Coordinates of C-alpha atoms in Angstrom, one line a residue:
M1 CA 57.5 85.5 153.2
K2 CA 54.5 85.4 150.7
A3 CA 53.1 88.3 152.5
Y4 CA 56.4 90.6 152.1
F5 CA 57.7 89.0 148.5
G6 CA 56.7 88.6 145.3
S7 CA 56.4 85.2 143.9
E8 CA 59.4 86.1 141.1
E9 CA 61.6 86.7 144.3
N10 CA 62.4 83.0 145.7
G11 CA 66.0 83.1 146.7
K12 CA 66.4 86.6 148.1
P13 CA 64.2 86.4 151.0
N14 CA 65.0 83.0 152.0
A15 CA 68.8 84.3 152.0
F16 CA 67.7 87.3 154.1
V17 CA 66.4 85.1 156.7
N18 CA 69.5 82.5 156.7
M19 CA 71.6 85.5 157.2
G20 CA 70.6 85.3 160.7
T21 CA 72.4 82.3 161.8
G22 CA 75.8 83.6 160.3
L23 CA 75.4 86.8 162.0
G24 CA 74.7 85.2 165.4
L25 CA 77.6 83.1 165.3
A26 CA 79.7 85.9 164.1
I27 CA 78.9 88.1 166.9
G28 CA 78.3 85.3 169.3
Y29 CA 82.0 84.0 169.2
P30 CA 84.1 86.8 170.0
F31 CA 81.5 87.9 172.7
V32 CA 81.4 84.5 174.6
G33 CA 85.1 84.5 174.3
Y34 CA 85.3 87.9 176.3
L35 CA 83.0 86.8 178.9
V36 CA 84.7 83.5 179.3
V37 CA 88.0 85.0 179.6
G38 CA 86.8 88.0 181.7
H39 CA 84.7 86.2 183.9
D40 CA 83.7 82.4 183.5
W41 CA 81.4 80.1 181.3
Q42 CA 78.3 80.3 183.7
T43 CA 78.4 84.2 183.4
S44 CA 78.4 83.6 179.3
F45 CA 75.1 81.8 179.9
H46 CA 73.6 84.3 182.1
V47 CA 74.3 87.2 179.9
L48 CA 73.2 85.4 176.8
G49 CA 69.8 84.5 178.4
L50 CA 69.3 88.4 179.5
I51 CA 70.0 89.4 176.2
N52 CA 67.4 87.2 174.6
I53 CA 64.6 88.6 177.1
V54 CA 65.7 92.3 176.8
V55 CA 66.4 92.4 173.0
G56 CA 65.1 89.1 171.5
I57 CA 61.5 89.2 173.2
P58 CA 60.9 93.1 172.0
L59 CA 62.1 92.6 168.6
V60 CA 59.8 89.8 167.8
W61 CA 57.0 91.9 169.4
A62 CA 57.8 95.1 167.3
F63 CA 58.5 93.4 163.6
V64 CA 57.0 89.8 163.6
R65 CA 53.6 90.8 162.2
M66 CA 51.8 90.5 158.9
P67 CA 51.6 93.7 156.8
A68 CA 48.4 95.7 156.7
A69 CA 47.7 94.8 153.6
A70 CA 47.9 91.1 153.8
P71 CA 44.8 88.9 154.3
E72 CA 43.6 88.1 157.5
A73 CA 44.5 84.7 159.1
K74 CA 42.2 82.0 159.4
G75 CA 40.7 80.6 162.4
P76 CA 42.1 76.9 163.7
E77 CA 41.5 74.4 161.0
P78 CA 39.4 71.6 162.2
L79 CA 41.4 68.3 162.9
D80 CA 39.9 66.2 159.4
Q81 CA 41.5 69.4 157.6
V82 CA 44.9 69.3 159.6
G83 CA 45.1 65.7 159.1
R84 CA 44.7 65.9 155.1
I85 CA 47.3 68.6 155.1
V86 CA 50.0 66.6 157.0
V87 CA 49.3 64.0 154.3
G88 CA 49.4 66.4 151.6
A89 CA 52.9 67.5 152.9
L90 CA 54.0 64.1 153.3
K91 CA 53.7 63.8 149.5
T92 CA 55.8 66.5 148.6
R93 CA 57.9 65.8 145.5
Y94 CA 61.5 64.4 146.5
L95 CA 60.2 64.7 150.4
L96 CA 62.6 61.9 151.4
L97 CA 65.3 63.2 149.3
L98 CA 65.2 66.8 150.3
T99 CA 65.0 65.3 154.2
V100 CA 68.0 63.5 153.6
M101 CA 70.0 66.4 152.1
T102 CA 68.8 68.8 154.9
A103 CA 70.0 66.3 157.5
A104 CA 73.3 66.2 156.2
F105 CA 73.5 70.1 155.3
L106 CA 72.7 71.0 158.7
A107 CA 75.0 68.5 160.0
Y108 CA 78.1 70.5 158.6
L109 CA 76.9 73.7 160.5
W110 CA 76.0 72.2 163.8
G111 CA 79.3 69.7 164.0
A112 CA 81.5 72.7 162.6
S113 CA 79.9 75.5 164.6
S114 CA 80.1 73.2 167.8
W115 CA 83.7 72.2 167.5
L116 CA 85.4 75.5 165.8
P117 CA 86.5 76.9 168.7
A118 CA 87.9 74.0 170.6
Y119 CA 89.4 73.1 167.3
L120 CA 91.1 76.5 166.7
K121 CA 92.6 76.3 170.5
E122 CA 93.4 73.0 171.0
A123 CA 94.6 71.8 167.5
R124 CA 95.9 75.2 166.2
G125 CA 97.3 76.7 169.3
F126 CA 95.5 79.8 169.3
S127 CA 94.7 81.8 172.8
M128 CA 91.0 82.0 173.7
R129 CA 91.0 85.7 172.8
E130 CA 92.3 84.8 169.4
T131 CA 90.0 82.1 169.2
G132 CA 86.9 84.4 169.7
W133 CA 87.8 86.7 166.7
L134 CA 88.8 83.7 164.2
A135 CA 85.9 81.8 165.2
S136 CA 83.9 84.7 164.0
L137 CA 85.5 84.7 160.3
P138 CA 83.7 81.7 159.1
P139 CA 80.1 82.9 160.0
Y140 CA 80.8 86.2 158.5
A141 CA 81.7 84.4 155.3
T142 CA 78.4 82.5 155.6
V143 CA 76.3 86.0 155.9
F144 CA 78.2 86.8 152.6
G145 CA 77.8 83.5 150.8
V146 CA 74.0 83.7 152.1
L147 CA 73.4 86.7 150.4
V148 CA 75.2 86.1 146.9
G149 CA 73.5 82.7 146.9
G150 CA 69.7 84.2 147.0
I151 CA 70.7 86.8 144.3
L152 CA 72.2 83.8 142.4
I153 CA 69.2 81.4 142.8
D154 CA 66.7 84.2 141.6
R155 CA 69.0 84.0 138.6
L156 CA 69.5 80.6 137.7
P157 CA 66.8 78.5 135.6
R158 CA 65.2 76.5 138.1
R159 CA 66.3 73.2 136.5
N160 CA 70.0 74.0 137.2
V161 CA 69.5 75.0 141.0
P162 CA 70.3 71.7 142.1
L163 CA 73.7 71.9 141.0
L164 CA 74.1 74.5 143.2
F165 CA 74.3 71.6 146.2
V166 CA 77.0 69.6 144.2
V167 CA 79.2 72.9 143.1
C168 CA 79.0 74.1 146.8
S169 CA 79.3 70.7 148.6
I170 CA 82.6 70.0 146.5
G171 CA 83.8 73.2 147.5
I172 CA 83.2 72.6 151.4
S173 CA 84.8 69.0 151.0
A174 CA 87.9 70.5 149.2
S175 CA 88.2 73.5 151.8
V176 CA 88.0 71.1 154.8
M177 CA 90.4 68.8 153.4
T178 CA 93.1 71.8 152.9
A179 CA 92.4 73.0 156.3
I180 CA 93.6 69.3 157.8
Q181 CA 96.6 69.1 155.7
M182 CA 97.6 72.9 156.3
V183 CA 100.5 73.4 158.7
D184 CA 100.2 77.2 159.2
P185 CA 97.4 77.6 161.4
Y186 CA 96.0 80.6 159.7
A187 CA 96.2 79.1 156.4
A188 CA 93.9 76.5 158.1
T189 CA 91.4 79.0 159.6
Y190 CA 91.2 80.6 155.9
S191 CA 90.3 77.2 154.3
L192 CA 87.5 76.7 156.9
V193 CA 86.3 80.3 156.1
A194 CA 86.2 79.4 152.6
A195 CA 83.9 76.2 153.7
S196 CA 81.7 78.5 155.4
L197 CA 81.4 80.8 152.1
F198 CA 80.3 77.6 150.1
W199 CA 77.9 76.7 152.7
G200 CA 76.4 79.9 152.6
L201 CA 75.9 80.0 148.9
M202 CA 73.9 76.9 148.9
S203 CA 72.0 77.7 152.3
P204 CA 69.2 79.6 150.3
A205 CA 68.4 76.5 147.9
Y206 CA 67.1 74.3 150.3
P207 CA 64.0 76.4 151.6
S208 CA 63.7 77.8 147.7
T209 CA 64.0 74.3 146.3
L210 CA 61.1 72.7 148.9
Q211 CA 59.0 75.6 147.9
Y212 CA 59.5 75.0 144.2
C213 CA 58.4 71.5 145.0
A214 CA 55.7 71.6 147.5
Q215 CA 51.9 72.5 146.8
P216 CA 51.6 75.9 147.7
E217 CA 49.3 75.5 150.5
L218 CA 51.5 73.0 152.4
V219 CA 54.8 74.6 152.0
A220 CA 54.8 75.4 155.6
S221 CA 53.9 71.7 156.6
A222 CA 56.7 70.2 154.0
F223 CA 59.2 72.7 155.5
G224 CA 58.3 71.2 159.3
V225 CA 58.8 67.5 157.9
T226 CA 62.1 68.4 156.4
N227 CA 63.5 70.5 158.4
G228 CA 62.5 68.9 161.8
V229 CA 63.6 65.2 160.7
G230 CA 66.7 67.0 159.6
S231 CA 67.7 68.9 162.6
L232 CA 66.9 65.7 164.6
V233 CA 69.6 63.6 162.9
A234 CA 71.9 66.5 162.5
G235 CA 71.5 67.0 166.2
F236 CA 73.7 63.9 166.8
M237 CA 76.8 65.0 164.7
P238 CA 78.6 67.1 167.5
A239 CA 78.3 64.0 169.4
I240 CA 79.8 62.0 166.4
M241 CA 82.6 64.3 166.2
G242 CA 83.4 64.5 169.7
W243 CA 83.6 60.5 169.7
V244 CA 85.8 60.6 166.6
I245 CA 88.3 63.2 168.4
S246 CA 88.0 61.3 171.5
A247 CA 88.8 57.7 169.8
V248 CA 91.7 59.1 167.7
G249 CA 93.1 61.6 169.9
G250 CA 92.8 59.5 173.1
G251 CA 94.2 56.3 171.9
E252 CA 97.7 55.1 172.2
G253 CA 100.2 57.4 170.2
G254 CA 96.9 60.1 169.6
S255 CA 97.0 63.6 170.1
A256 CA 94.6 66.6 170.2
G257 CA 95.6 67.8 167.1
A258 CA 95.1 64.4 165.2
G259 CA 91.8 63.8 167.1
F260 CA 90.5 67.1 166.0
F261 CA 91.8 66.6 162.5
A262 CA 89.9 63.3 162.2
G263 CA 86.8 64.6 163.9
F264 CA 86.9 67.3 161.3
A265 CA 87.1 65.1 158.4
A266 CA 84.1 63.6 159.1
L267 CA 82.4 66.6 158.2
I268 CA 83.3 65.8 154.3
G269 CA 81.1 63.1 154.7
T270 CA 78.0 65.2 155.4
Q271 CA 79.2 66.9 152.1
V272 CA 79.3 63.7 150.2
I273 CA 75.8 63.0 150.6
V274 CA 74.8 66.5 149.8
M275 CA 76.4 66.0 146.4
L276 CA 74.8 62.9 145.6
C277 CA 71.4 64.2 146.8
G278 CA 72.1 67.3 144.6
L279 CA 73.2 65.3 141.4
T280 CA 70.1 62.8 142.0
L281 CA 67.9 66.0 142.4
W282 CA 69.3 67.7 139.3
A283 CA 68.8 64.3 137.1
R284 CA 65.2 63.8 138.1
E285 CA 64.2 67.4 137.4
R286 CA 65.7 67.2 133.9
H287 CA 63.9 63.9 133.2
R288 CA 60.4 65.6 134.8
A289 CA 61.2 68.5 132.4
S290 CA 61.5 66.2 129.5
I291 CA 58.2 64.5 129.8
L292 CA 55.9 67.0 130.9
P293 CA 54.3 69.1 127.9
A294 CA 55.6 72.3 127.2
P295 CA 53.7 75.4 128.2

């Protein structure tokens, strides 16, 4: 990032990178749906693996490199230096708060993306082909939200960036709740599209905030801690949603629709955590600014 973008452009480069997640889901949902309907699910795995080999690896070889003007990379660091880097990363300002918020943030993405196709098909009654293209709408909204969020972050005062977590988490919660309450299946789908838009808006704020809080030479290590631990915790969200869906929908008098509604309601809990963390971060940054000497 530092090799290609100036230090004054913090939001936009993170936005461009994060757009890849939404684009992959947007293209992948209908494509995999087509493969499953036309062939079988095993074929979809084989085709996706082949695409990664034929397309993904050459793209990495062709484009993932430092620019010619960038300084040459240093050799391997001594073990004692590596230890100091790790210790320094663990001293990043608000590290625990950012890690908890990252876990809740990613939990929504992994939970929603894992169960969205099944929700549209089982709870809302769409066909497999309809499910494919409808499931691609939220990721497209995410891509748009990420782009707008990156531009917005560069225009906001640094102390107000945490408010983006608060506003967007409330927007996600309200959108998911609306989707659960809606009777019309298309209206419910569009509500989830709105939720994805809010998720995309705050997506660039996570790496941007971490880059702001960490020491410049320790950004990569700090990001590894927050994203690694956050991903590990968020990985349980699809299983938690599956348990809720099974418990509510499989019980006496239960239905598939009720189970999926309860499972998606669990996503609101992740956004409550994001909202509380965002408020705490905003309050701490305001307090820190009040006690620091003016530049």
